[in-house]
Tab-separated table of C-alpha atoms in Angstrom:
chain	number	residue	atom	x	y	z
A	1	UNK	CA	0.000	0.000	0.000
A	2	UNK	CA	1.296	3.402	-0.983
A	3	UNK	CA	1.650	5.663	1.911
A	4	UNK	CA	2.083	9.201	2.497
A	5	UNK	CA	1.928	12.586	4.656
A	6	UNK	CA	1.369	16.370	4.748
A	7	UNK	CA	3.844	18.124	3.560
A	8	UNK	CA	5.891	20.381	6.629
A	9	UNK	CA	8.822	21.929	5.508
A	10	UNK	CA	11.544	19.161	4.936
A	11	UNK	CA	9.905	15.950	6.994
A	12	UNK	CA	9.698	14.219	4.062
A	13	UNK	CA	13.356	13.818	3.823
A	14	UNK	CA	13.610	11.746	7.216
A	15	UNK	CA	10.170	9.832	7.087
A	16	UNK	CA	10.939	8.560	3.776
A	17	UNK	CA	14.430	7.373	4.763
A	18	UNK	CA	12.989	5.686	7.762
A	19	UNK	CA	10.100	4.077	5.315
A	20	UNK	CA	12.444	3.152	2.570
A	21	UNK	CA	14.405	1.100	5.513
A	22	UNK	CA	11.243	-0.691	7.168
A	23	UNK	CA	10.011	-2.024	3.246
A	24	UNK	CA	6.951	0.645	3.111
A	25	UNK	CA	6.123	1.748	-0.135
A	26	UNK	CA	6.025	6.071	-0.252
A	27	UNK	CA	4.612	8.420	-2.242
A	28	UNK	CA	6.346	11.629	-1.324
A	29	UNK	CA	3.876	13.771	-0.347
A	30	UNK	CA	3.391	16.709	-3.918
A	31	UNK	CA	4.996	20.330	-3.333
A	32	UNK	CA	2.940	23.152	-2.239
A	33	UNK	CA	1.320	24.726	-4.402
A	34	UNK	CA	-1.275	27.644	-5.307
A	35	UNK	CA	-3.785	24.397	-6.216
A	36	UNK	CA	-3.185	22.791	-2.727
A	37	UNK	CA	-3.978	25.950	-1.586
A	38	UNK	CA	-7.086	26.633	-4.039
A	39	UNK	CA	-8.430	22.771	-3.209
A	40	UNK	CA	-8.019	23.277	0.396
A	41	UNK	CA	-9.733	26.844	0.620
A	42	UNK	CA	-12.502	24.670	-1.278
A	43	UNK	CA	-13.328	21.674	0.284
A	44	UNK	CA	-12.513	22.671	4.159
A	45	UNK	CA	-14.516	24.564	6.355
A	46	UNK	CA	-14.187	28.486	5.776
A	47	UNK	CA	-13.237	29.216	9.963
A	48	UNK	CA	-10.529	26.096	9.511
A	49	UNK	CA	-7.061	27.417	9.891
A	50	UNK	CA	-4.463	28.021	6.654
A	51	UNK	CA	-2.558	24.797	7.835
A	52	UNK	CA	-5.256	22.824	8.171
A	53	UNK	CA	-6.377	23.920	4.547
A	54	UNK	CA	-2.680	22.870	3.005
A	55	UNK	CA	-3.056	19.505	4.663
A	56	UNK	CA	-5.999	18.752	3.069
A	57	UNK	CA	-5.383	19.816	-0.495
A	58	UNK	CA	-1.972	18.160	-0.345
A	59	UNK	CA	-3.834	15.070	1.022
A	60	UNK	CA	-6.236	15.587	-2.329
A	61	UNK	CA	-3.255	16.005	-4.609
A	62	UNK	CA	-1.363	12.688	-3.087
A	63	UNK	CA	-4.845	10.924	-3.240
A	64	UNK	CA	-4.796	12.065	-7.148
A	65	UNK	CA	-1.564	10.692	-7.381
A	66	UNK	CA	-2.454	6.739	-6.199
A	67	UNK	CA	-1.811	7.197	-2.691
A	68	UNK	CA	-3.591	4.451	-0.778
A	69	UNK	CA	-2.817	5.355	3.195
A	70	UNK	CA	-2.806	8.683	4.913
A	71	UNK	CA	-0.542	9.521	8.082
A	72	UNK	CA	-0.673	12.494	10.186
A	73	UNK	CA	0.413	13.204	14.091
A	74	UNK	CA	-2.412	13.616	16.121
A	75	UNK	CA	-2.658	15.388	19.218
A	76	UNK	CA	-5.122	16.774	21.792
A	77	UNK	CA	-6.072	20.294	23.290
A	78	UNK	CA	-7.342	23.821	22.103
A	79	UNK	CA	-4.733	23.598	18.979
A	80	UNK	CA	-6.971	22.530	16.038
A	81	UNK	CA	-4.240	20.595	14.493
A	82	UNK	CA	-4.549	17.193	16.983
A	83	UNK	CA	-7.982	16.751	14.991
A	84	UNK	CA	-6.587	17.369	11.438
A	85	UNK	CA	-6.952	13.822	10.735
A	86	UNK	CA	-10.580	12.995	11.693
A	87	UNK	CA	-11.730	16.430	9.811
A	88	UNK	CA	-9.494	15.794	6.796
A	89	UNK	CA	-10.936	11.542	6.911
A	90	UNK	CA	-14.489	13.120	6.855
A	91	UNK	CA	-14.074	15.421	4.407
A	92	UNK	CA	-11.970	13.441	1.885
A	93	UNK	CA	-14.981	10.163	2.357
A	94	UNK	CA	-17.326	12.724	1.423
A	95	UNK	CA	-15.455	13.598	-1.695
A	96	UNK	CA	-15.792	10.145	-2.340
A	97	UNK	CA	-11.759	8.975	-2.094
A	98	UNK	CA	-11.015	5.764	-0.626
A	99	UNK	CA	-8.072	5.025	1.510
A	100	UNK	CA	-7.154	4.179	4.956
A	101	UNK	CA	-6.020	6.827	7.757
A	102	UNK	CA	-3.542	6.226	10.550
A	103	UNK	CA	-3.055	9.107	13.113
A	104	UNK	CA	0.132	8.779	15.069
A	105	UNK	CA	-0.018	9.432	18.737
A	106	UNK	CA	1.521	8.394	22.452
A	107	UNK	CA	1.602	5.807	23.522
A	108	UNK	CA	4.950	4.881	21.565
A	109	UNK	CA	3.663	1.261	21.626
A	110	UNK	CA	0.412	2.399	18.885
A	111	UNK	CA	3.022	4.185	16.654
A	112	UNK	CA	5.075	1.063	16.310
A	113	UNK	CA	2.325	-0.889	16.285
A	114	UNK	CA	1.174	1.315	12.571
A	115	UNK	CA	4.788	0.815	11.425
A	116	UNK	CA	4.575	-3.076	11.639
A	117	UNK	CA	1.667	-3.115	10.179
A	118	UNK	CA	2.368	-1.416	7.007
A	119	UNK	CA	6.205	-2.611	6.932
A	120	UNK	CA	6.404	-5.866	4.730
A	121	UNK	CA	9.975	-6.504	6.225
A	122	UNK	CA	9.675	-5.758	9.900
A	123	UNK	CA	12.528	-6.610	12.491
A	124	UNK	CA	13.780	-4.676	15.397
A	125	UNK	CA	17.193	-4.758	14.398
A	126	UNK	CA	16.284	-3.029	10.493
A	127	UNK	CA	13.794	-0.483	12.952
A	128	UNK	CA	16.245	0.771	15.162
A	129	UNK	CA	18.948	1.208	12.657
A	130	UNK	CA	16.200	3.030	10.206
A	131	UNK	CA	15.266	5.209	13.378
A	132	UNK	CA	18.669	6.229	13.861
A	133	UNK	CA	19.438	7.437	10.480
A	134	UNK	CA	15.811	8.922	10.007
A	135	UNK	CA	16.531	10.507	13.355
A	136	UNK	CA	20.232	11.790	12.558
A	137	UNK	CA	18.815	12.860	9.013
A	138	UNK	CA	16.105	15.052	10.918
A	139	UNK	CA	18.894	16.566	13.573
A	140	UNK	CA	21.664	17.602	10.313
A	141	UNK	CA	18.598	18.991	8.285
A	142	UNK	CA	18.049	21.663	11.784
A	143	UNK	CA	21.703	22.184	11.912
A	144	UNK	CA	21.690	23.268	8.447
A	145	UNK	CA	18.853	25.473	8.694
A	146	UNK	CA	20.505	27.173	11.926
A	147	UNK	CA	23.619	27.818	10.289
A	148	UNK	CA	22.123	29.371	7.112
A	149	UNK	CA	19.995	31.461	9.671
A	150	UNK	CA	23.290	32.994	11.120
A	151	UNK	CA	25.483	32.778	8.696
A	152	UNK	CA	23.622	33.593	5.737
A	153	UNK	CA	22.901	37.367	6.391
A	154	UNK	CA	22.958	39.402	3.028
A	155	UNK	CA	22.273	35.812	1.094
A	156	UNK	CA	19.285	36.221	-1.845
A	157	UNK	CA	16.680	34.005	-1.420
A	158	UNK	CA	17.048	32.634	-4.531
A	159	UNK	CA	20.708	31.311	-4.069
A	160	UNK	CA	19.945	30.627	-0.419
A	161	UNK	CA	16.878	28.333	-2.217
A	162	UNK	CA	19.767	26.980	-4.400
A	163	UNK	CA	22.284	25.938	-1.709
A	164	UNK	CA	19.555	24.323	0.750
A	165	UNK	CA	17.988	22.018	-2.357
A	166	UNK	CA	21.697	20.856	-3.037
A	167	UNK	CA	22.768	19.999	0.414
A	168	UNK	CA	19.169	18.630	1.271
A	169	UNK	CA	19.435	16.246	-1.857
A	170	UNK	CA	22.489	14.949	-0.362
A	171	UNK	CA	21.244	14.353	2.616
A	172	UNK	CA	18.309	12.685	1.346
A	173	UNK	CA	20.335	10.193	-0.686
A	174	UNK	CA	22.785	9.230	2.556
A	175	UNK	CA	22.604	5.550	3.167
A	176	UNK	CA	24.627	5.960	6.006
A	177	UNK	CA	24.905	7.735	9.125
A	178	UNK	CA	28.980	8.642	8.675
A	179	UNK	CA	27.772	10.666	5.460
A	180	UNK	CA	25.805	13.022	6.776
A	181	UNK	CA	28.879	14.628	9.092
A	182	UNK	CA	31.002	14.958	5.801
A	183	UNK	CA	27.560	17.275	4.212
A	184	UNK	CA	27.981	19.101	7.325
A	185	UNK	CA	31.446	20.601	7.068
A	186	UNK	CA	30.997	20.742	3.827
A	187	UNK	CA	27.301	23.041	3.555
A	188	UNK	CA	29.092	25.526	6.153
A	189	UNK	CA	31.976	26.030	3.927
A	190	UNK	CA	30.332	26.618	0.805
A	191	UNK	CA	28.012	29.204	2.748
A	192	UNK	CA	30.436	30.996	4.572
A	193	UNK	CA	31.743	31.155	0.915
A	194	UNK	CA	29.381	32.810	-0.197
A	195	UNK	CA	28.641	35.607	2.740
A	196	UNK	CA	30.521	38.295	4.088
A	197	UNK	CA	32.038	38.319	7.314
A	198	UNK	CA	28.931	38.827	9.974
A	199	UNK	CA	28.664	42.692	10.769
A	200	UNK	CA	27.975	43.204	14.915
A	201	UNK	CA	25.440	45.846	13.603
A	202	UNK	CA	23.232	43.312	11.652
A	203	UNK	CA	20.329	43.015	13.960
A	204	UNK	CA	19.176	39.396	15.904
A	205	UNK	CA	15.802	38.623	15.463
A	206	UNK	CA	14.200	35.169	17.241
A	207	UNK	CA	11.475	33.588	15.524
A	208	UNK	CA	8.791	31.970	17.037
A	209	UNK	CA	4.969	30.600	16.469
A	210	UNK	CA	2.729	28.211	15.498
A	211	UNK	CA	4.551	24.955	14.266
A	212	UNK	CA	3.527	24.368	10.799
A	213	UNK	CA	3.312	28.258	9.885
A	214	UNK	CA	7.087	27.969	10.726
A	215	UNK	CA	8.544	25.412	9.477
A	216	UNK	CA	6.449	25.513	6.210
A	217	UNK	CA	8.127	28.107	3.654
A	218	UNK	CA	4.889	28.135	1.694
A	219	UNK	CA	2.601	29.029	4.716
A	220	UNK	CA	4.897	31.796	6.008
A	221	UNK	CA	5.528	33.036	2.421
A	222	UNK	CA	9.219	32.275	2.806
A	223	UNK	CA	9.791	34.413	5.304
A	224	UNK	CA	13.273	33.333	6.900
A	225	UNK	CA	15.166	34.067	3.736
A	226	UNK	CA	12.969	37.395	3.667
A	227	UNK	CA	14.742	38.301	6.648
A	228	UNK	CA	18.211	37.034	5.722
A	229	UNK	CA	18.418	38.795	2.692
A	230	UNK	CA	17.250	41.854	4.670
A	231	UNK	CA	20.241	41.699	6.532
A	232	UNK	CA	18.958	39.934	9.775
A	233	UNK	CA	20.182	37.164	11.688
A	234	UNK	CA	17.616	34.307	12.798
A	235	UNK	CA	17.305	32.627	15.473
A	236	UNK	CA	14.285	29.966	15.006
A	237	UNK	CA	12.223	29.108	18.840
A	238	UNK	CA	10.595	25.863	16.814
A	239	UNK	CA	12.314	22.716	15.326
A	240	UNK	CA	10.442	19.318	14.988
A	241	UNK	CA	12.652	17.341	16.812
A	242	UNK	CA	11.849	18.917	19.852
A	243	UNK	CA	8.525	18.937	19.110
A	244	UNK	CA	8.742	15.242	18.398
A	245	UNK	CA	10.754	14.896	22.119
A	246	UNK	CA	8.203	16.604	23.819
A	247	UNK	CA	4.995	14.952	21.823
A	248	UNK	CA	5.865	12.180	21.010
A	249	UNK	CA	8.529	10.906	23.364
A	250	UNK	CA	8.193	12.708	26.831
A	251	UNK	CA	4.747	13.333	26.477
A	252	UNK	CA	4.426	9.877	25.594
A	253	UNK	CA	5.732	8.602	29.193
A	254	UNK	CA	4.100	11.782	31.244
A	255	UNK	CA	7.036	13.757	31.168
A	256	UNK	CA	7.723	17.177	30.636
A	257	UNK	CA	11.395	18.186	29.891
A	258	UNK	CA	10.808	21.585	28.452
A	259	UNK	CA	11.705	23.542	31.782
A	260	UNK	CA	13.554	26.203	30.822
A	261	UNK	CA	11.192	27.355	28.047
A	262	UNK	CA	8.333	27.204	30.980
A	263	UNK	CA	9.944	28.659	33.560
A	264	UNK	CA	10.591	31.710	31.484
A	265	UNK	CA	7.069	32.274	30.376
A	266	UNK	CA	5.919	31.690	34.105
A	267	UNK	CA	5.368	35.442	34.858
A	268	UNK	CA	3.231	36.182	31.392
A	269	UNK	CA	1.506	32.643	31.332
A	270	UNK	CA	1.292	29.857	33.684
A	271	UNK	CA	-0.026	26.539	31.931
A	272	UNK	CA	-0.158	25.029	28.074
A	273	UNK	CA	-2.758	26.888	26.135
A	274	UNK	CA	-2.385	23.594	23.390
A	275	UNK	CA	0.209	24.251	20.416
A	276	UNK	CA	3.168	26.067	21.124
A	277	UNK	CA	1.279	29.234	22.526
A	278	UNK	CA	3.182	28.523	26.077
A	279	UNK	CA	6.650	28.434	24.046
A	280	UNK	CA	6.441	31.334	21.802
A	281	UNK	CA	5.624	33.644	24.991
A	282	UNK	CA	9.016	31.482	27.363
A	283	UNK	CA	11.559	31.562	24.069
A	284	UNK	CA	10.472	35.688	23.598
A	285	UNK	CA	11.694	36.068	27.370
A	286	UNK	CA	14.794	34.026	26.857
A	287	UNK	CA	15.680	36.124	23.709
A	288	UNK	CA	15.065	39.402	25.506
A	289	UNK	CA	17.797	38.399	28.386
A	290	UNK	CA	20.174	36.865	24.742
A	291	UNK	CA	20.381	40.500	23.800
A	292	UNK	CA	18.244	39.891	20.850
A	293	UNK	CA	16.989	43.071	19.238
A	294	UNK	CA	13.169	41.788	18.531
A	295	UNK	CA	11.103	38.723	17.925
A	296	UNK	CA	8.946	37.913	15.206
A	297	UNK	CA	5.782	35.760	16.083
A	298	UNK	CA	4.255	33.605	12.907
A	299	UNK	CA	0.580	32.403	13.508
A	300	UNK	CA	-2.142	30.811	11.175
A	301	UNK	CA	-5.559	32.949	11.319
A	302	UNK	CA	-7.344	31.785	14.547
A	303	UNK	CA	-5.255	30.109	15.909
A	304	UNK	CA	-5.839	29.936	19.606
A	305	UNK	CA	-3.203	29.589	21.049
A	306	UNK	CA	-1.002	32.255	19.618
A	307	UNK	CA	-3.679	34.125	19.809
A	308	UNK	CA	-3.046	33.881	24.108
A	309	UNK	CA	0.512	34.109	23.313
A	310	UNK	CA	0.608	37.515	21.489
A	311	UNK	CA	-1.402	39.158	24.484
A	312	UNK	CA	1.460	37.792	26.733
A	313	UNK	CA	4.046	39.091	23.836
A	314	UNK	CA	2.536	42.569	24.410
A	315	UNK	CA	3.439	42.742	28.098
A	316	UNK	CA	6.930	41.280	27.139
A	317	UNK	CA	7.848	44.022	25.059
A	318	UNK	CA	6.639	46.406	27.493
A	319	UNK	CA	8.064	45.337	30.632
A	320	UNK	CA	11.347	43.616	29.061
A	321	UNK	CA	12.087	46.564	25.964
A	322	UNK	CA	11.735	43.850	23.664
A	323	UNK	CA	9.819	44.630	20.194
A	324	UNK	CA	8.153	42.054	18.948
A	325	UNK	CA	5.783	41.561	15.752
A	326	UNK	CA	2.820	39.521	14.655
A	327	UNK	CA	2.226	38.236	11.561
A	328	UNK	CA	-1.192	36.443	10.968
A	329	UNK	CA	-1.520	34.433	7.506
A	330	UNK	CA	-4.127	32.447	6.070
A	331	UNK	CA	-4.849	32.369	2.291
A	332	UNK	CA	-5.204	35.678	1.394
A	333	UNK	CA	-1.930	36.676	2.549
A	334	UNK	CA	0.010	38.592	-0.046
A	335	UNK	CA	4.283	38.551	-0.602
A	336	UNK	CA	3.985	41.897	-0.847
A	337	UNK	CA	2.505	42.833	2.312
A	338	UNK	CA	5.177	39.945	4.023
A	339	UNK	CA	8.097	42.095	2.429
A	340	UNK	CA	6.275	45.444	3.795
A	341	UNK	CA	5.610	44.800	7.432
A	342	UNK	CA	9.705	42.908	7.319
A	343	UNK	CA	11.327	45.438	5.607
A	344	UNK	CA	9.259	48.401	8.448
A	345	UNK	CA	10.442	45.496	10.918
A	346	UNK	CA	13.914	45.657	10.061
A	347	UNK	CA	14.463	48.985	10.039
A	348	UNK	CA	12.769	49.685	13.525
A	349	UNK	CA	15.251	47.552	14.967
A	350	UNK	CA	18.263	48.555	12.746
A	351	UNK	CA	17.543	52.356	14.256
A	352	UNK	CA	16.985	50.642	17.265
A	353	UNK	CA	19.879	49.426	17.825
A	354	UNK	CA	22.690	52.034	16.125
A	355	UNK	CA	21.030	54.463	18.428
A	356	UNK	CA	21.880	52.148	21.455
A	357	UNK	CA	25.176	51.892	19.960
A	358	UNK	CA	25.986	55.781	19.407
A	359	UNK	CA	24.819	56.526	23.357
């Protein structure tokens, strides 16, 4: 049975290593596109969020394209996105496609449970050596990103496009764990190649949000190589493999091991709002004691729980002197009015801080 997924940034890369490894047949989930966009704005409920409306157009497209079985994480509180996969079943029986859905969830034991069952070649021995390179795939795709966030200042998005495909590709065709250290060393080089030395004057900006409006370049209309090429460094408050620790593996066995994060948003909100409301508002006080020089919050229309987090953000900036900004998209977002509000963005904090520096 062909399988696939929604489409989040560059999750294909590890999930189809780890399913090429356990004998599952994959249908790599299509790019995003104006018509997954179009189809989803169609067929799903006009309040539903924009990521909500991606997943189910690229869950149309991949349907169009023979897919047979659907997986998605799943996922429980005021964030809309833990019942993605019962809304997107309903909808897509109604439009008369037939398949079957598997939601992955804690406990562990019912995630590995869906893998042997689609895997025509299970053994623990092939799943824990397909886990690890999945798994070390996932963790040198991050370190890639952060270094092109700090390093690539000045970069245009089109060559910073160009240089992320490349090294991506490579990863995505390592067989072996040893490889991916070599892609590395070798991705830093080539960028610092192709950047001037870091100025002390280009401004820090931490970005944080709503998981899929982050990581997903389409959703967030490209927005982190907006900013590089603006002249800003990046520091990014989401990455999936902590989401996946804290989800899927913590959360799993009752634990909670994002302290730091919580303790820091203690004073502007106490308890999980669902999402990553509680995370955006404790990594915007950790960035205003890093000497960041503002924070840029990313958040799908209605969404809840950033929608608790920017009141909390507002305080921030007030009592801490860090400014922050909010950008809401959803499907009539335009590139143009991105490039605007970043460009105003930039410059507020560019004065910002050379008039810091001149007193």
């Amino acid at each position: 049975m062909l399988v696939t997924f929604p489409q989040m940034g560059d999750l294909n890369i590890p999930l189809e290593s780890l399913f090429d490894k356990l004998g599952i047949d994959t249908l790599s989930p299509p790019p995003l596109t104006e018509r997954t966009l179009n189809l989803g704005v169609r067929y799903a409920p006009e309040s539903s969020c924009l990521p909500f409306k991606l997943v189910l157009g690229n869950f149309i497209e991949a349907l169009e394209e023979g897919a047979e079985v659907l997986m998605i994480a799943g996922g429980n509180g005021p964030c809309r996105f833990g019942h993605f996969g019962e809304l997107a079943e309903e909808i897509l029986k109604d439009l008369g496609y037939e398949f079957k859905l598997y939601i992955l969830e804690p406990p562990i034991s019912s995630i590995l449970e869906t893998i042997t069952e689609l895997s025509s070649d299970f053994s623990w021995l092939k799943a824990l050596s397909a886990l690890r390179l999945a798994w070390n795939k996932l963790i040198i795709i991050e370190k890639l990103k952060k270094y092109r966030l700090q390093l690539g200042v000045g970069l245009s998005r089109e060559r910073s496009r160009r240089l992320d495909n490349k090294y991506l590709q490579l990863v995505a065709e390592a067989e072996a764990n040893k490889e991916l250290t070599g892609i590395k060393r070798k991705f830093k080089s080539e960028l610092n190649s192709l950047v001037s030395e870091r100025d002390s004057a280009n401004v820090k900006i931490g970005l944080v949000g709503d998981i899929y409006t982050v990581l997903e370049p389409f959703a967030n209309l490209d927005i982190e190589r907006r900013l590089n090429q603006l002249g800003a460094v990046v520091n990014r408050g989401v990455f999936l493999s902590n989401w996946i620790k804290e989800n899927l593996i913590y959360g799993g066995l009752g634990l909670n091991k994002n302290r730091k994060v919580n303790k820091a948003a203690r004073d502007y909100l106490k308890i999980g709002v669902g999402g990553l409301g509680l995370e955006t508002v404790g990594e915007t006080v950790l960035y205003s004691h890093q000497d960041y020089d503002g924070v840029l919050q990313l958040a799908p229309f209605g969404c809840m729980p950033e929608i608790v987090a920017q009141s909390a953000l507002t305080e921030i900036e007030q009592d801490l002197g860090i400014p922050t900004l909010t950008l809401v998209v959803d499907e009539h977002s335009s590139a143009a009015g991105v490039q605007t509000r970043l460009e105003a963005f930039v410059d507020l904090l560019q004065r910002r801080k050379q008039n810091t520096i001149s007193n």
